[in-house]
CSV table of C-alpha atoms in Angstrom, one decimal:
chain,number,residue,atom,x,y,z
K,141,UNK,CA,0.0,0.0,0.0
K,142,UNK,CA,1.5,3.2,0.9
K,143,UNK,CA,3.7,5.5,-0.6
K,144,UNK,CA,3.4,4.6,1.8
K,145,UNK,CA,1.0,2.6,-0.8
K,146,UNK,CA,3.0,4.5,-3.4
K,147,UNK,CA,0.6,7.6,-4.4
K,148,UNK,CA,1.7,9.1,-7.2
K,149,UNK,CA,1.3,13.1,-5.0
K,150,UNK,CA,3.1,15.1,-7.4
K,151,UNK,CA,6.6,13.7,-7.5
K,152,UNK,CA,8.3,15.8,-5.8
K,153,UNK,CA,6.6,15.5,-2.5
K,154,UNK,CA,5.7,11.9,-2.6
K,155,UNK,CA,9.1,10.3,-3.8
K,156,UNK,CA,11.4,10.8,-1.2
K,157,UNK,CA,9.1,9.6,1.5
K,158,UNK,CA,10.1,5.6,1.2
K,159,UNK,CA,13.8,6.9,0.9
K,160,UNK,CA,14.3,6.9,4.7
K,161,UNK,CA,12.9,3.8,5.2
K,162,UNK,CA,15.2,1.7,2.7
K,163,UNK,CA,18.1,3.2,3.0
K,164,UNK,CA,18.3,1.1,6.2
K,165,UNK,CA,19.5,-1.3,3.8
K,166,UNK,CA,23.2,-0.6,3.4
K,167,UNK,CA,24.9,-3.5,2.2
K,168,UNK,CA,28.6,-3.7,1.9
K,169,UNK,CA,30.8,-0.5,0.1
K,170,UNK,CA,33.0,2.3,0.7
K,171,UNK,CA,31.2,3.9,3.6
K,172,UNK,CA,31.6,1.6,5.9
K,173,UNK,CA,33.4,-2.1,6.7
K,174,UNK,CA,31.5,-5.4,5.4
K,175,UNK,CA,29.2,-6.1,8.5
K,176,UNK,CA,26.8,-9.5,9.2
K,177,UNK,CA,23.2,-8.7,10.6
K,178,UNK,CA,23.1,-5.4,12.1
K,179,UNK,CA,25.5,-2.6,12.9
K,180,UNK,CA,25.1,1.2,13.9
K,181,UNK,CA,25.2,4.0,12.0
K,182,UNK,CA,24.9,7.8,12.1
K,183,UNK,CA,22.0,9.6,11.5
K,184,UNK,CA,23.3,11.6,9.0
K,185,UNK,CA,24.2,8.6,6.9
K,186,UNK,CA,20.8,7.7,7.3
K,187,UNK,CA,19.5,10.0,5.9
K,188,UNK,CA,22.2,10.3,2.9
K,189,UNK,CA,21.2,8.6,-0.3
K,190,UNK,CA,24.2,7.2,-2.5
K,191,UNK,CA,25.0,9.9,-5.5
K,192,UNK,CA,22.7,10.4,-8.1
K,193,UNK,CA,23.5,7.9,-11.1
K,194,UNK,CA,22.0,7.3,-14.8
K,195,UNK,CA,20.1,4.3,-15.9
K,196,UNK,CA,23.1,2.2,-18.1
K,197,UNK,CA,19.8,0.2,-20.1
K,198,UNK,CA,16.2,1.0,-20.3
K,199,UNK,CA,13.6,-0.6,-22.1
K,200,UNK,CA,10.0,-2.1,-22.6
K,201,UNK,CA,9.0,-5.3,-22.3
K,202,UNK,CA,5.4,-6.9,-23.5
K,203,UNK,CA,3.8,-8.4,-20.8
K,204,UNK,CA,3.0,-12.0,-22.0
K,205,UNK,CA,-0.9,-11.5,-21.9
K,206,UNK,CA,0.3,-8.5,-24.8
K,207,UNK,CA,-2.1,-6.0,-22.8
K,208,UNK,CA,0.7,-3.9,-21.4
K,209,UNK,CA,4.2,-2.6,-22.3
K,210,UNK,CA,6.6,-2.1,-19.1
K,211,UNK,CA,9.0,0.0,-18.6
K,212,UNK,CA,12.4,-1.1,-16.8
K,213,UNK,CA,15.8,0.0,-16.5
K,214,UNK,CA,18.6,-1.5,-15.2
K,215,UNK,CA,21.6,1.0,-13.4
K,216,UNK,CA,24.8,0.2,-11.3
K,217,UNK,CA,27.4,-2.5,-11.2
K,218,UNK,CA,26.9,-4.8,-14.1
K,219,UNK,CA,28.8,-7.5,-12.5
K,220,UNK,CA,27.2,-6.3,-8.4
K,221,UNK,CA,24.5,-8.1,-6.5
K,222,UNK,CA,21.2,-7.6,-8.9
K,223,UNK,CA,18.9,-6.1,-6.6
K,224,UNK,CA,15.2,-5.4,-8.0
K,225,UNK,CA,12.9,-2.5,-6.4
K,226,UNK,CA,9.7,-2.7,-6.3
K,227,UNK,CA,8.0,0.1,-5.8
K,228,UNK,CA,4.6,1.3,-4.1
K,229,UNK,CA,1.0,1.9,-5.0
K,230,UNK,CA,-0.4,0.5,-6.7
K,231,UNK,CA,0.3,2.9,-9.2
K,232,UNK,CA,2.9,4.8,-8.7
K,233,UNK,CA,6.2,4.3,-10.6
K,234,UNK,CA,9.4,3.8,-10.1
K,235,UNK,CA,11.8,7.1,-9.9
K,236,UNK,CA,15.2,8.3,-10.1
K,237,UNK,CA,15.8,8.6,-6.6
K,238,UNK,CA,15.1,4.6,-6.0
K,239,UNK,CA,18.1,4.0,-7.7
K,240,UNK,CA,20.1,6.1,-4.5
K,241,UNK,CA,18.9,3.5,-2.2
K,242,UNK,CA,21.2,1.4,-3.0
K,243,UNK,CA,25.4,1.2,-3.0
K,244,UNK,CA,26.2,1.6,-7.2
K,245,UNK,CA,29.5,-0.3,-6.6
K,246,UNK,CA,28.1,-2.9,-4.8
K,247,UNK,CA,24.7,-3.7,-7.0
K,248,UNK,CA,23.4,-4.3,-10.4
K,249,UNK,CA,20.2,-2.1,-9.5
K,250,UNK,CA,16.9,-2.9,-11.7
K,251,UNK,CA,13.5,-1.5,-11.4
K,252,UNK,CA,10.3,-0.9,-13.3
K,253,UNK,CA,7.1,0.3,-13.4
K,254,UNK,CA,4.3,-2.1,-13.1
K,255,UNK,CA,1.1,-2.3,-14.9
K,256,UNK,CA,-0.1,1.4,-15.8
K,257,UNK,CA,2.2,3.1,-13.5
K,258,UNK,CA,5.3,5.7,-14.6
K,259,UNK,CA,6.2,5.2,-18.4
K,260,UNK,CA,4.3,1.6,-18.9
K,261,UNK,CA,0.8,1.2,-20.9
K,262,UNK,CA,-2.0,-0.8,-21.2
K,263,UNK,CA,-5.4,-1.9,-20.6
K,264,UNK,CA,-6.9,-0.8,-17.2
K,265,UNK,CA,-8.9,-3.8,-17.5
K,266,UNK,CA,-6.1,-6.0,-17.4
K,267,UNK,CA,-4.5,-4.3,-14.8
K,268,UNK,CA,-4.6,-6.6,-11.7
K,269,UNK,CA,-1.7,-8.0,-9.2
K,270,UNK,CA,0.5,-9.8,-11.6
K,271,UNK,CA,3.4,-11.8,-10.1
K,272,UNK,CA,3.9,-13.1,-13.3
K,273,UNK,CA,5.3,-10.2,-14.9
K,274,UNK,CA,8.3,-10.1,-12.5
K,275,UNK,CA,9.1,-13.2,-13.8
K,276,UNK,CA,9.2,-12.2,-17.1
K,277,UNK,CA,11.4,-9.5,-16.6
K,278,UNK,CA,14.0,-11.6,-14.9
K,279,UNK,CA,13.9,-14.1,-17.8
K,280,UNK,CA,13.9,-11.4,-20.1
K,281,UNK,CA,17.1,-9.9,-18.6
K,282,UNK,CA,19.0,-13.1,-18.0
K,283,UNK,CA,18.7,-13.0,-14.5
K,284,UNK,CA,19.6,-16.5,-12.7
K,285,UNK,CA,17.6,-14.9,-9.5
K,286,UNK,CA,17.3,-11.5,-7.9
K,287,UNK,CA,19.8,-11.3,-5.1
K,288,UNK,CA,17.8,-8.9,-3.5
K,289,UNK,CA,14.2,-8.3,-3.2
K,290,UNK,CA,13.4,-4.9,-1.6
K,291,UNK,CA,9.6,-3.4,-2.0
K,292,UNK,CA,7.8,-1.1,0.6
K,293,UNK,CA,3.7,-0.7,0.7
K,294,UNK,CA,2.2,-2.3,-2.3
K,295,UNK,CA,5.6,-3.2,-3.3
K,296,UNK,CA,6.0,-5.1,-0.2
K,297,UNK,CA,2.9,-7.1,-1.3
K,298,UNK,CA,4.2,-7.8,-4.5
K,299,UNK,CA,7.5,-9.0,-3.0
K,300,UNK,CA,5.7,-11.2,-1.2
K,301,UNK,CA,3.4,-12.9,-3.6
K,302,UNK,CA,6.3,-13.2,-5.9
K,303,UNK,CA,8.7,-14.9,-3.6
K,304,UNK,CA,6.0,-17.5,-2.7
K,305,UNK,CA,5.4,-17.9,-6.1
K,306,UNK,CA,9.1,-18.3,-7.3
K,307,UNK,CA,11.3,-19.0,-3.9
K,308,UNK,CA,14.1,-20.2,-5.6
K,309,UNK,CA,14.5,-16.6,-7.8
K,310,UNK,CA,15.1,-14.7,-4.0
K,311,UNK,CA,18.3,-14.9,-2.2
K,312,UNK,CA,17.2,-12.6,0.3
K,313,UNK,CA,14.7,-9.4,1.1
K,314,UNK,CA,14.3,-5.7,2.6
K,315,UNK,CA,10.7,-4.8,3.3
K,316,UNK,CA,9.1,-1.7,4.9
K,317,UNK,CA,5.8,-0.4,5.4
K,318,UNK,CA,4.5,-3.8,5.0
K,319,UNK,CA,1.0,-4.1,3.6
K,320,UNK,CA,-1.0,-7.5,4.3
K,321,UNK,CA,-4.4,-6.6,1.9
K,322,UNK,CA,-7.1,-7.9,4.2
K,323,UNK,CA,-10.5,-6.3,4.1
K,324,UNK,CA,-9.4,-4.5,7.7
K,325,UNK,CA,-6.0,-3.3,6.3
K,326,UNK,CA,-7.3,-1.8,3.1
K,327,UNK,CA,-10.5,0.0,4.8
K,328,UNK,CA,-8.1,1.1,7.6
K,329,UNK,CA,-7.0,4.3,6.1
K,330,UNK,CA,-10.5,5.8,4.4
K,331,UNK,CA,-12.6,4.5,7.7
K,332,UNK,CA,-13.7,7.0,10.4
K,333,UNK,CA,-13.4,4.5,12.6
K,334,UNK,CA,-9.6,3.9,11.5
K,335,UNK,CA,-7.0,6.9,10.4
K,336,UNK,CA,-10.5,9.3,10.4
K,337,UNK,CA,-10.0,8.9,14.5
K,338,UNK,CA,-6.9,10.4,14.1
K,339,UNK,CA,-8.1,13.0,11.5
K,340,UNK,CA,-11.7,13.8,12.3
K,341,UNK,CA,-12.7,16.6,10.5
K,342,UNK,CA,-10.3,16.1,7.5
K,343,UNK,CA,-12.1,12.4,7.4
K,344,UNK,CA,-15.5,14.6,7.3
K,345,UNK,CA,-14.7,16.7,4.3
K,346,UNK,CA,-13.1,13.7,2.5
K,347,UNK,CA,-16.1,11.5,2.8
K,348,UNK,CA,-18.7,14.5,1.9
K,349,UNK,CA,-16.3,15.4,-1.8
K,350,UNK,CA,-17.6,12.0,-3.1
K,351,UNK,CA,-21.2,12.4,-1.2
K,352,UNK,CA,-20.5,9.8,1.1
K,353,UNK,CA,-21.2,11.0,4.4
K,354,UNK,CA,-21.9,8.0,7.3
K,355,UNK,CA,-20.8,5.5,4.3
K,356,UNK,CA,-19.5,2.3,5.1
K,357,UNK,CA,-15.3,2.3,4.0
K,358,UNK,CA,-16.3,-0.2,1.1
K,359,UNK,CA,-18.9,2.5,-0.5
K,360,UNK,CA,-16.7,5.5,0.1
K,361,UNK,CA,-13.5,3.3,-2.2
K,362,UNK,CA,-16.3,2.3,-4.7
K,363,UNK,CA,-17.4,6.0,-5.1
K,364,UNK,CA,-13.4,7.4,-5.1
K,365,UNK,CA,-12.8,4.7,-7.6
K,366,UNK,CA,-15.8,5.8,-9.5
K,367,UNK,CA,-14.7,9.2,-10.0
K,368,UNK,CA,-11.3,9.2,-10.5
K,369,UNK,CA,-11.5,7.0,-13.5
K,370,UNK,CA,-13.7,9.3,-14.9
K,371,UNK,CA,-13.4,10.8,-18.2
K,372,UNK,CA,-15.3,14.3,-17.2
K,373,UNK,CA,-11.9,15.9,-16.2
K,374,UNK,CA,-13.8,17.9,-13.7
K,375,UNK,CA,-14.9,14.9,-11.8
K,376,UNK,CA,-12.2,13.5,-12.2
K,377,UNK,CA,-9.6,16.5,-10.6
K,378,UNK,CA,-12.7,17.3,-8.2
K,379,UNK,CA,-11.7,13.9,-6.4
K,380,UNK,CA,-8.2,13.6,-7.2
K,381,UNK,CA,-8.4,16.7,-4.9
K,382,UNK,CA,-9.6,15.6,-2.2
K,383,UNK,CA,-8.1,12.6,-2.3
K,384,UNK,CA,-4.8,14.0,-2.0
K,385,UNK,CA,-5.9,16.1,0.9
K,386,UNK,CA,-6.9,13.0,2.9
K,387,UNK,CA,-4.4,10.8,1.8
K,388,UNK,CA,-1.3,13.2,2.3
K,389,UNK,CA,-2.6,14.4,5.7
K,390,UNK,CA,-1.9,10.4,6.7
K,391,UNK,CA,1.8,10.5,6.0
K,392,UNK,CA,2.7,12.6,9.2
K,393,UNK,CA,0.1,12.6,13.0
K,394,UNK,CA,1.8,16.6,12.4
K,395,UNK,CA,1.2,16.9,8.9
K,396,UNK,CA,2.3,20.0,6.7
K,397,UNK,CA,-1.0,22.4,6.0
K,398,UNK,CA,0.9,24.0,3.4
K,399,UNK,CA,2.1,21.3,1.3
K,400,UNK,CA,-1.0,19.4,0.9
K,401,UNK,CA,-2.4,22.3,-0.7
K,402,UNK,CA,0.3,22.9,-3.0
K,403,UNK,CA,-0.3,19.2,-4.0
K,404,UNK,CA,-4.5,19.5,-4.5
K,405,UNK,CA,-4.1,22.5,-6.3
K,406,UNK,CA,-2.4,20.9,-8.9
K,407,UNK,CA,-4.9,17.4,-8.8
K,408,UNK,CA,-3.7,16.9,-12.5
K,409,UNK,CA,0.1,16.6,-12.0
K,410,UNK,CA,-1.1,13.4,-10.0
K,411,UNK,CA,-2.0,11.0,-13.4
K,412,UNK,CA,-3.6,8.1,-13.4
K,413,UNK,CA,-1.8,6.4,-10.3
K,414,UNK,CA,-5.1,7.6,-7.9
K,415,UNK,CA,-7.2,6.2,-10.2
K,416,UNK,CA,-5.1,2.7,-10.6
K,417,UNK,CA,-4.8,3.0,-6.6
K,418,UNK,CA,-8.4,3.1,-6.0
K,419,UNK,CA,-9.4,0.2,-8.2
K,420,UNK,CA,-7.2,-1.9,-6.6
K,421,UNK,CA,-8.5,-1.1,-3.1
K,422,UNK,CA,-12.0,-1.6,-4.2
K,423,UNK,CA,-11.3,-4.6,-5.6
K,424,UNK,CA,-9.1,-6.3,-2.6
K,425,UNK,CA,-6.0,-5.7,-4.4
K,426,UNK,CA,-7.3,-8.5,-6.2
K,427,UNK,CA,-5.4,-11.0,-3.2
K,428,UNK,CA,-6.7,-13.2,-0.9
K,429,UNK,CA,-4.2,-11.9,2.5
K,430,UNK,CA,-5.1,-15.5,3.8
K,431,UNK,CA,-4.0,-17.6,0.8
K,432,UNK,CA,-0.3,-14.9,0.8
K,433,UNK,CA,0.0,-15.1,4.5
K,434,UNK,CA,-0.5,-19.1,5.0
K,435,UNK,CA,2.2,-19.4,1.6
K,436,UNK,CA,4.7,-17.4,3.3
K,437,UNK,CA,5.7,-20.5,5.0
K,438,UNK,CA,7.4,-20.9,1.3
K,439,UNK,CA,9.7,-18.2,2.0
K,440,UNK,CA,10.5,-19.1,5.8
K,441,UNK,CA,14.1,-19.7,4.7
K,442,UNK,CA,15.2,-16.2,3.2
K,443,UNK,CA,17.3,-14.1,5.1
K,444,UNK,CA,14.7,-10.9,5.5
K,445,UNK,CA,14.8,-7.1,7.2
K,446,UNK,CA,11.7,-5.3,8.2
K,447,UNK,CA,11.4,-1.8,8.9
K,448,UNK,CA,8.3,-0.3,9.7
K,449,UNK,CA,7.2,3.3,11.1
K,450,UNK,CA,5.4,2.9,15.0
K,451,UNK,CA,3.1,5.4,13.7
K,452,UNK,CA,1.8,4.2,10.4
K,453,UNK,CA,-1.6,5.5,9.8
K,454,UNK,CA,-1.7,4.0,5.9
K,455,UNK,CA,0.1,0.4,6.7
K,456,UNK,CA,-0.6,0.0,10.5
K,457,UNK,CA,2.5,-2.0,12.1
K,458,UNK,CA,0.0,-4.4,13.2
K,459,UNK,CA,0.8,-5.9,9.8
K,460,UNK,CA,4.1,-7.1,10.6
K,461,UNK,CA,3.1,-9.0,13.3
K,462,UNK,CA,0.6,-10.6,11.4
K,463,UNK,CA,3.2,-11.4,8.8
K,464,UNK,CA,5.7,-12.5,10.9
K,465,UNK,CA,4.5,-15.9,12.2
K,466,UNK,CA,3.3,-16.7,8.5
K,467,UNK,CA,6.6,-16.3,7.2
K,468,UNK,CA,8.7,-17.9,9.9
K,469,UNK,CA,6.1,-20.9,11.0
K,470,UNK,CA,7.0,-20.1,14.6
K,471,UNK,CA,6.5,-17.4,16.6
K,472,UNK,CA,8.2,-13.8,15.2
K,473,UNK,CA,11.9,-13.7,15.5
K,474,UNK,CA,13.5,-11.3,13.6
K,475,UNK,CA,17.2,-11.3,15.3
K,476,UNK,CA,19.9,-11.2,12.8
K,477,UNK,CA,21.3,-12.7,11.0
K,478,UNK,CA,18.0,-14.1,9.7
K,479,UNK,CA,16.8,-10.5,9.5
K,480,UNK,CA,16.1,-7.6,11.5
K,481,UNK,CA,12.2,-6.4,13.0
K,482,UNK,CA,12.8,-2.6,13.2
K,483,UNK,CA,10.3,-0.2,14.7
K,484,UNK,CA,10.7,3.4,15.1
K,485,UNK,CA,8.7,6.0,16.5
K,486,UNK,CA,8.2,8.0,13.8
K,487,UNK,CA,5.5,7.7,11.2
K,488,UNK,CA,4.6,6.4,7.9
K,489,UNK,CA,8.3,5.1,5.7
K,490,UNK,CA,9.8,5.5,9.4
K,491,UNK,CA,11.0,8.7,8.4
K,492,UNK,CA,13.1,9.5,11.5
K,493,UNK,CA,15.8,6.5,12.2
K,494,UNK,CA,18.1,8.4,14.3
K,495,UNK,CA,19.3,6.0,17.6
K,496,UNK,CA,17.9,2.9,15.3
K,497,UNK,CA,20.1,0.2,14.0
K,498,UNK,CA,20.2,-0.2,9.8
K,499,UNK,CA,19.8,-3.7,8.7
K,500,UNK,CA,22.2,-4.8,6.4
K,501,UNK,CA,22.6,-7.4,3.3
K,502,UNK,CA,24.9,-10.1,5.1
K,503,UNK,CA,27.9,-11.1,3.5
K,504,UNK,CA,27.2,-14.9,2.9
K,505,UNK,CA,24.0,-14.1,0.9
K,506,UNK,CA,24.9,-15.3,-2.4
């Protein structure tokens, strides 16, 4: 979920929100020695992504069902650890500044943008949670498996129902802002009784912009879904609006007046990723969280971090603990080396990690 489900809020508010969270992931390179499991860092190299770098190969590849085109591109090392990110939404594209989460020495760094998302096309009919194309891409690149796996929000969940799917393509993963699409975690964040606790008269005015005052959280998606795909432009920026308003107001409990209107003055710099978004929430991300969380016992093996924010009002941290005795068939232990269970008190993509530990890539994943 999260752009914390990804949101596509005008690029250059929205992007650099998951940056804090995966940079946790430091692997091994010239800023500091090779490490196993956990070691500490400053905060200032926390919050320092690697150097801005170009894309060495980009292109599009048809999805095997021929009803979309994706983009990918492939940066880094050539011969480093290939390392895919996935990133969130659904619907929100990958971006430039993914591609500073991680060490350029040390990894071969690929990403792409999923069905209808960034720079790929298609039919928004066809556009459902499709492990499948993942796949493809690694065959299409020659890649014997991913050595890393690292997705936050809806990328998370597609982590996830890939590695299940295809365990023997992941050597290892990095999640954060883990989202589990049950019916409670997707109404969560649109329900009064949820994040509109926490937001009371913000939840009010979001409800009433799609005429769905004292409507149940399933209506309320239906009626947002409903309008942003629609082709009167009016409509359609009406609720892309006041979606953003809402939405945005959940990435910080102290969140910035003055930027969320910047953003829903501007509803059409958002694209299509609300619209995408929305159909997948009304639709249960088309998942059954039952059927991912019982295969996770698939994936019980690979060496994986967590890092979630304490304060997540669009992927609740309750999620992790939901995942964790799924994916471990015991109860939750996330002590490295095996992986590292990292909380911190700040809010959604744990955007404050000063005092926490960074989890780290170990040295004998190969």
């Amino acid at each position: 979920m999260a752009q914390t489900r990804g949101f596509q809020l005008g690029r250059q508010f929205a992007r650099w929100a998951p940056l804090a969270s995966t940079a946790l992931l430091w692997p091994t390179g010239p800023r500091g020695p090779r490490s196993r499991g956990i070691r500490r860092c400053s905060a200032e190299e926390l919050r320092t992504p690697f150097p801005e770098i170009e894309a060495r190969k980009t292109g599009n590849l048809v999805t095997v069902d021929g009803t979309h085109s994706l983009y990918y591109e492939v940066s880094g090392n050539p011969k480093g650890k290939v390392v895919l990110f996935l990133h969130g939404g659904p619907g929100d594209g990958s971006s430039p500044k993914h591609r500073r989460l991680f060490d350029p020495e040390v990894f071969c760094i690929v990403a792409f943008d999923q069905r209808g998302a960034g720079q790929s096309v298609g039919k928004k009919e066809f556009n459902t949670t499709e492990k499948l194309d993942i796949e493809q891409l690694r065959l299409h690149l020659g890649v014997e498996s991913w050595e890393l796996l690292v997705g936050g929000s809806w990328g998370s969940t597609l982590a996830l129902a890939y590695s299940t799917r295809f365990p023997a393509r992941v050597k290892a993963m990095v999640l954060y802002s883990i989202f589990i699409p049950s019916q409670a975690s997707i109404e969560f964040p649109y329900s009064a009784a949820g994040a509109g606790l926490f937001f009371p008269e913000a939840h009010k005015a979001f409800a009433a912009a799609v005429d769905a005052t004292g409507a149940q959280p399933g209506e309320l998606l239906g009626r947002y879904a409903e309008r942003l795909a629609s082709e009167d432009t009016k409509v359609r920026n009406a609720a892309r609006s006041a979606y953003l308003r809402w939405i945005m107001r959940l990435l910080s409990l102290e969140p910035d007046e003055s930027i969320i209107e910047e953003v829903a003055r501007n509803p059409e710099d958002a694209g299509d990723g609300l619209a995408i978004e929305m159909r997948y929430m009304a639709n249960g991300c088309f998942v059954d969280a039952d059927q991912l969380l019982e295969e996770c016992k698939r994936i019980a093996h690979l060496p994986c971090a967590i890092v979630h924010g304490r304060n997540d009002l669009l992927c609740p941290p309750g999620q992790c603990l939901a995942f964790a005795p799924a994916a471990t068939a015991r109860e939750a232990d996330f002590r490295a080396p095996s992986g590292a269970f990292l909380f911190s008190g700040a809010g959604t993509a744990v955007r404050d990690l000063e005092g926490h530990r960074r989890a780290s890539l170990r040295d004998d994943v190969h």
